[in-house]
């Protein structure tokens, strides 16, 4: 257990806290949920930076860090869809993409000698754009669907890149077996 992994665990803990505040019947609930969402984004950046800078990268972190991101994204999208801040097609597209990535990651990990496909720049750019789009939406800025659509496009490009990497990693691990 190291600091980056602790930050990842902390992000998992922030998910139900976000849900609680998002739906709480208190004044400023969305603002509090937004702060939690921003905190999750900051810990995501910090854990990756610390892990790389101090050579604290672990297989557990490589697997759990993206899972924490995906779970937070799906949670935020579900909450926004329930409150009618977003149309349902957004969560359907992102949800299918995330489920495919989780399934591919689990397949490689359990069926291919604990192979982990680490996050790459495409996924990180898509995640950053998602955070930006959600903040744009939360603060009620005009044409908020535009950054949401942009984030979806980047997310689908990240999926395409992941599929390409999955094929390469799957071939390598098959050859090693």
PDB file of C-alpha atoms in Angstrom:
ATOM      1  CA  UNK A   1       0.000   0.000   0.000  1.00  0.00           C
ATOM      2  CA  UNK A   2       1.392   3.388  -0.990  1.00  0.00           C
ATOM      3  CA  UNK A   3       0.141   6.984  -1.289  1.00  0.00           C
ATOM      4  CA  UNK A   4      -1.147   6.679  -4.884  1.00  0.00           C
ATOM      5  CA  UNK A   5      -3.092   3.535  -3.965  1.00  0.00           C
ATOM      6  CA  UNK A   6      -4.504   5.221  -0.858  1.00  0.00           C
ATOM      7  CA  UNK A   7      -5.667   8.117  -3.049  1.00  0.00           C
ATOM      8  CA  UNK A   8      -7.364   5.615  -5.364  1.00  0.00           C
ATOM      9  CA  UNK A   9      -9.144   3.986  -2.401  1.00  0.00           C
ATOM     10  CA  UNK A  10     -10.171   7.469  -1.270  1.00  0.00           C
ATOM     11  CA  UNK A  11     -11.752   8.046  -4.713  1.00  0.00           C
ATOM     12  CA  UNK A  12     -13.807   4.889  -4.276  1.00  0.00           C
ATOM     13  CA  UNK A  13     -15.011   6.248  -0.926  1.00  0.00           C
ATOM     14  CA  UNK A  14     -15.944   9.575  -2.541  1.00  0.00           C
ATOM     15  CA  UNK A  15     -18.476   7.869  -4.830  1.00  0.00           C
ATOM     16  CA  UNK A  16     -21.182   7.229  -2.197  1.00  0.00           C
ATOM     17  CA  UNK A  17     -20.367  10.591  -0.600  1.00  0.00           C
ATOM     18  CA  UNK A  18     -21.048  12.265  -3.959  1.00  0.00           C
ATOM     19  CA  UNK A  19     -24.370  10.396  -4.254  1.00  0.00           C
ATOM     20  CA  UNK A  20     -25.373  11.385  -0.735  1.00  0.00           C
ATOM     21  CA  UNK A  21     -24.760  15.090  -1.293  1.00  0.00           C
ATOM     22  CA  UNK A  22     -26.149  15.108  -4.823  1.00  0.00           C
ATOM     23  CA  UNK A  23     -29.537  13.852  -3.620  1.00  0.00           C
ATOM     24  CA  UNK A  24     -29.466  15.407  -0.126  1.00  0.00           C
ATOM     25  CA  UNK A  25     -32.359  17.640   0.758  1.00  0.00           C
ATOM     26  CA  UNK A  26     -30.110  20.482   1.876  1.00  0.00           C
ATOM     27  CA  UNK A  27     -29.381  23.893   0.482  1.00  0.00           C
ATOM     28  CA  UNK A  28     -26.362  23.808  -1.819  1.00  0.00           C
ATOM     29  CA  UNK A  29     -26.415  20.032  -2.255  1.00  0.00           C
ATOM     30  CA  UNK A  30     -25.321  20.201  -5.911  1.00  0.00           C
ATOM     31  CA  UNK A  31     -22.494  22.571  -5.001  1.00  0.00           C
ATOM     32  CA  UNK A  32     -21.267  20.191  -2.278  1.00  0.00           C
ATOM     33  CA  UNK A  33     -21.498  17.274  -4.709  1.00  0.00           C
ATOM     34  CA  UNK A  34     -19.517  19.352  -7.206  1.00  0.00           C
ATOM     35  CA  UNK A  35     -16.756  19.925  -4.650  1.00  0.00           C
ATOM     36  CA  UNK A  36     -16.586  16.173  -4.074  1.00  0.00           C
ATOM     37  CA  UNK A  37     -16.437  15.590  -7.825  1.00  0.00           C
ATOM     38  CA  UNK A  38     -13.593  18.124  -8.143  1.00  0.00           C
ATOM     39  CA  UNK A  39     -11.782  16.502  -5.205  1.00  0.00           C
ATOM     40  CA  UNK A  40     -12.050  13.131  -6.969  1.00  0.00           C
ATOM     41  CA  UNK A  41     -10.513  14.679 -10.088  1.00  0.00           C
ATOM     42  CA  UNK A  42      -7.671  16.224  -8.085  1.00  0.00           C
ATOM     43  CA  UNK A  43      -6.881  12.917  -6.358  1.00  0.00           C
ATOM     44  CA  UNK A  44      -6.891  11.213  -9.754  1.00  0.00           C
ATOM     45  CA  UNK A  45      -4.269  13.623 -11.068  1.00  0.00           C
ATOM     46  CA  UNK A  46      -2.255  13.430  -7.856  1.00  0.00           C
ATOM     47  CA  UNK A  47      -2.122   9.647  -7.622  1.00  0.00           C
ATOM     48  CA  UNK A  48      -0.887   9.313 -11.202  1.00  0.00           C
ATOM     49  CA  UNK A  49       1.686  12.062 -10.764  1.00  0.00           C
ATOM     50  CA  UNK A  50       3.017  10.679  -7.480  1.00  0.00           C
ATOM     51  CA  UNK A  51       3.086   7.102  -8.792  1.00  0.00           C
ATOM     52  CA  UNK A  52       5.128   8.039 -11.853  1.00  0.00           C
ATOM     53  CA  UNK A  53       7.405  10.624 -10.217  1.00  0.00           C
ATOM     54  CA  UNK A  54       8.377   8.405  -7.270  1.00  0.00           C
ATOM     55  CA  UNK A  55       8.238   5.069  -9.114  1.00  0.00           C
ATOM     56  CA  UNK A  56       5.289   3.839  -7.040  1.00  0.00           C
ATOM     57  CA  UNK A  57       3.374   2.283  -9.941  1.00  0.00           C
ATOM     58  CA  UNK A  58       1.746  -1.022  -8.958  1.00  0.00           C
ATOM     59  CA  UNK A  59      -0.377  -3.512 -10.878  1.00  0.00           C
ATOM     60  CA  UNK A  60      -3.125  -2.933  -8.327  1.00  0.00           C
ATOM     61  CA  UNK A  61      -2.978   0.810  -9.002  1.00  0.00           C
ATOM     62  CA  UNK A  62      -2.907   0.314 -12.762  1.00  0.00           C
ATOM     63  CA  UNK A  63      -6.102  -1.724 -12.501  1.00  0.00           C
ATOM     64  CA  UNK A  64      -7.948   0.127  -9.732  1.00  0.00           C
ATOM     65  CA  UNK A  65      -7.179   3.736 -10.725  1.00  0.00           C
ATOM     66  CA  UNK A  66      -9.097   3.535 -14.021  1.00  0.00           C
ATOM     67  CA  UNK A  67     -11.854   1.539 -12.288  1.00  0.00           C
ATOM     68  CA  UNK A  68     -12.281   4.312  -9.703  1.00  0.00           C
ATOM     69  CA  UNK A  69     -12.486   6.847 -12.560  1.00  0.00           C
ATOM     70  CA  UNK A  70     -15.033   4.782 -14.439  1.00  0.00           C
ATOM     71  CA  UNK A  71     -17.177   4.244 -11.365  1.00  0.00           C
ATOM     72  CA  UNK A  72     -17.141   7.962 -10.547  1.00  0.00           C
ATOM     73  CA  UNK A  73     -18.034   8.833 -14.148  1.00  0.00           C
ATOM     74  CA  UNK A  74     -20.925   6.378 -14.290  1.00  0.00           C
ATOM     75  CA  UNK A  75     -22.144   7.579 -10.885  1.00  0.00           C
ATOM     76  CA  UNK A  76     -22.093  11.226 -11.960  1.00  0.00           C
ATOM     77  CA  UNK A  77     -23.815  10.409 -15.248  1.00  0.00           C
ATOM     78  CA  UNK A  78     -26.473   8.329 -13.489  1.00  0.00           C
ATOM     79  CA  UNK A  79     -27.150  11.109 -10.996  1.00  0.00           C
ATOM     80  CA  UNK A  80     -27.320  13.737 -13.751  1.00  0.00           C
ATOM     81  CA  UNK A  81     -29.657  11.519 -15.790  1.00  0.00           C
ATOM     82  CA  UNK A  82     -31.934  10.852 -12.817  1.00  0.00           C
ATOM     83  CA  UNK A  83     -32.186  14.612 -12.144  1.00  0.00           C
ATOM     84  CA  UNK A  84     -32.797  15.209 -15.896  1.00  0.00           C
ATOM     85  CA  UNK A  85     -29.639  17.318 -16.318  1.00  0.00           C
ATOM     86  CA  UNK A  86     -28.577  14.968 -19.122  1.00  0.00           C
ATOM     87  CA  UNK A  87     -30.515  12.959 -21.699  1.00  0.00           C
ATOM     88  CA  UNK A  88     -30.481   9.205 -21.171  1.00  0.00           C
ATOM     89  CA  UNK A  89     -28.553   8.504 -24.400  1.00  0.00           C
ATOM     90  CA  UNK A  90     -25.429  10.012 -22.831  1.00  0.00           C
ATOM     91  CA  UNK A  91     -25.264   7.447 -20.031  1.00  0.00           C
ATOM     92  CA  UNK A  92     -26.145   4.654 -22.442  1.00  0.00           C
ATOM     93  CA  UNK A  93     -23.189   5.466 -24.723  1.00  0.00           C
ATOM     94  CA  UNK A  94     -20.715   6.051 -21.903  1.00  0.00           C
ATOM     95  CA  UNK A  95     -22.074   3.106 -19.905  1.00  0.00           C
ATOM     96  CA  UNK A  96     -21.629   0.662 -22.776  1.00  0.00           C
ATOM     97  CA  UNK A  97     -18.118   1.964 -23.417  1.00  0.00           C
ATOM     98  CA  UNK A  98     -17.142   1.645 -19.748  1.00  0.00           C
ATOM     99  CA  UNK A  99     -18.634  -1.845 -19.431  1.00  0.00           C
ATOM    100  CA  UNK A 100     -16.693  -2.959 -22.510  1.00  0.00           C
ATOM    101  CA  UNK A 101     -13.480  -1.563 -21.052  1.00  0.00           C
ATOM    102  CA  UNK A 102     -14.078  -3.185 -17.662  1.00  0.00           C
ATOM    103  CA  UNK A 103     -14.900  -6.529 -19.313  1.00  0.00           C
ATOM    104  CA  UNK A 104     -11.778  -6.333 -21.502  1.00  0.00           C
ATOM    105  CA  UNK A 105      -9.641  -5.423 -18.505  1.00  0.00           C
ATOM    106  CA  UNK A 106     -11.033  -8.291 -16.420  1.00  0.00           C
ATOM    107  CA  UNK A 107     -10.520 -10.725 -19.291  1.00  0.00           C
ATOM    108  CA  UNK A 108      -6.866  -9.748 -19.657  1.00  0.00           C
ATOM    109  CA  UNK A 109      -6.278  -9.829 -15.927  1.00  0.00           C
ATOM    110  CA  UNK A 110      -7.923 -13.174 -15.149  1.00  0.00           C
ATOM    111  CA  UNK A 111      -7.474 -15.059 -18.415  1.00  0.00           C
ATOM    112  CA  UNK A 112      -4.108 -13.752 -19.572  1.00  0.00           C
ATOM    113  CA  UNK A 113      -1.724 -14.079 -16.635  1.00  0.00           C
ATOM    114  CA  UNK A 114      -2.748 -10.930 -14.748  1.00  0.00           C
ATOM    115  CA  UNK A 115      -2.018  -8.607 -17.669  1.00  0.00           C
ATOM    116  CA  UNK A 116      -3.064  -5.022 -16.957  1.00  0.00           C
ATOM    117  CA  UNK A 117      -3.481  -2.504 -19.748  1.00  0.00           C
ATOM    118  CA  UNK A 118      -2.514   0.776 -18.079  1.00  0.00           C
ATOM    119  CA  UNK A 119      -4.343   4.012 -18.694  1.00  0.00           C
ATOM    120  CA  UNK A 120      -3.056   5.901 -21.692  1.00  0.00           C
ATOM    121  CA  UNK A 121      -3.149   9.504 -22.802  1.00  0.00           C
ATOM    122  CA  UNK A 122      -6.343   9.033 -24.825  1.00  0.00           C
ATOM    123  CA  UNK A 123      -8.213   7.776 -21.800  1.00  0.00           C
ATOM    124  CA  UNK A 124      -6.764  10.552 -19.651  1.00  0.00           C
ATOM    125  CA  UNK A 125      -7.767  13.221 -22.167  1.00  0.00           C
ATOM    126  CA  UNK A 126     -11.271  11.724 -22.339  1.00  0.00           C
ATOM    127  CA  UNK A 127     -11.496  11.715 -18.532  1.00  0.00           C
ATOM    128  CA  UNK A 128     -10.359  15.342 -18.301  1.00  0.00           C
ATOM    129  CA  UNK A 129     -12.879  16.340 -20.975  1.00  0.00           C
ATOM    130  CA  UNK A 130     -15.589  14.480 -19.055  1.00  0.00           C
ATOM    131  CA  UNK A 131     -14.754  16.391 -15.860  1.00  0.00           C
ATOM    132  CA  UNK A 132     -14.798  19.658 -17.806  1.00  0.00           C
ATOM    133  CA  UNK A 133     -18.107  18.854 -19.490  1.00  0.00           C
ATOM    134  CA  UNK A 134     -19.741  17.935 -16.185  1.00  0.00           C
ATOM    135  CA  UNK A 135     -18.514  21.152 -14.558  1.00  0.00           C
ATOM    136  CA  UNK A 136     -19.762  23.114 -17.567  1.00  0.00           C
ATOM    137  CA  UNK A 137     -23.142  21.432 -17.115  1.00  0.00           C
ATOM    138  CA  UNK A 138     -23.240  21.875 -13.320  1.00  0.00           C
ATOM    139  CA  UNK A 139     -22.589  25.587 -13.568  1.00  0.00           C
ATOM    140  CA  UNK A 140     -25.342  25.938 -16.184  1.00  0.00           C
ATOM    141  CA  UNK A 141     -23.169  27.486 -18.845  1.00  0.00           C
ATOM    142  CA  UNK A 142     -24.792  28.017 -22.260  1.00  0.00           C
ATOM    143  CA  UNK A 143     -24.746  25.233 -24.847  1.00  0.00           C
ATOM    144  CA  UNK A 144     -23.677  22.744 -22.186  1.00  0.00           C
ATOM    145  CA  UNK A 145     -24.481  19.805 -24.451  1.00  0.00           C
ATOM    146  CA  UNK A 146     -21.576  20.766 -26.762  1.00  0.00           C
ATOM    147  CA  UNK A 147     -18.782  19.887 -24.286  1.00  0.00           C
ATOM    148  CA  UNK A 148     -20.767  16.771 -23.317  1.00  0.00           C
ATOM    149  CA  UNK A 149     -20.831  15.634 -26.965  1.00  0.00           C
ATOM    150  CA  UNK A 150     -17.130  16.487 -27.296  1.00  0.00           C
ATOM    151  CA  UNK A 151     -16.379  14.372 -24.197  1.00  0.00           C
ATOM    152  CA  UNK A 152     -18.401  11.487 -25.654  1.00  0.00           C
ATOM    153  CA  UNK A 153     -16.464  11.661 -28.928  1.00  0.00           C
ATOM    154  CA  UNK A 154     -13.154  11.634 -27.033  1.00  0.00           C
ATOM    155  CA  UNK A 155     -14.425   8.747 -24.924  1.00  0.00           C
ATOM    156  CA  UNK A 156     -15.262   6.723 -28.033  1.00  0.00           C
ATOM    157  CA  UNK A 157     -11.833   7.493 -29.498  1.00  0.00           C
ATOM    158  CA  UNK A 158     -10.276   6.294 -26.228  1.00  0.00           C
ATOM    159  CA  UNK A 159     -12.328   3.090 -26.546  1.00  0.00           C
ATOM    160  CA  UNK A 160     -11.032   2.563 -30.094  1.00  0.00           C
ATOM    161  CA  UNK A 161      -7.471   3.038 -28.835  1.00  0.00           C
ATOM    162  CA  UNK A 162      -8.131   0.631 -25.951  1.00  0.00           C
ATOM    163  CA  UNK A 163      -9.466  -2.004 -28.378  1.00  0.00           C
ATOM    164  CA  UNK A 164      -6.305  -1.675 -30.467  1.00  0.00           C
ATOM    165  CA  UNK A 165      -4.132  -2.008 -27.341  1.00  0.00           C
ATOM    166  CA  UNK A 166      -6.279  -4.929 -26.141  1.00  0.00           C
ATOM    167  CA  UNK A 167      -5.613  -6.805 -29.383  1.00  0.00           C
ATOM    168  CA  UNK A 168      -1.856  -6.199 -29.128  1.00  0.00           C
ATOM    169  CA  UNK A 169      -1.650  -7.130 -25.428  1.00  0.00           C
ATOM    170  CA  UNK A 170      -3.905 -10.154 -25.923  1.00  0.00           C
ATOM    171  CA  UNK A 171      -1.686 -11.415 -28.786  1.00  0.00           C
ATOM    172  CA  UNK A 172       1.471 -10.933 -26.687  1.00  0.00           C
ATOM    173  CA  UNK A 173       0.025 -12.690 -23.655  1.00  0.00           C
ATOM    174  CA  UNK A 174      -1.289 -15.534 -25.845  1.00  0.00           C
ATOM    175  CA  UNK A 175       2.163 -15.976 -27.346  1.00  0.00           C
ATOM    176  CA  UNK A 176       3.717 -16.097 -23.853  1.00  0.00           C
ATOM    177  CA  UNK A 177       1.243 -18.727 -22.586  1.00  0.00           C
TER     178      UNK A 177
END
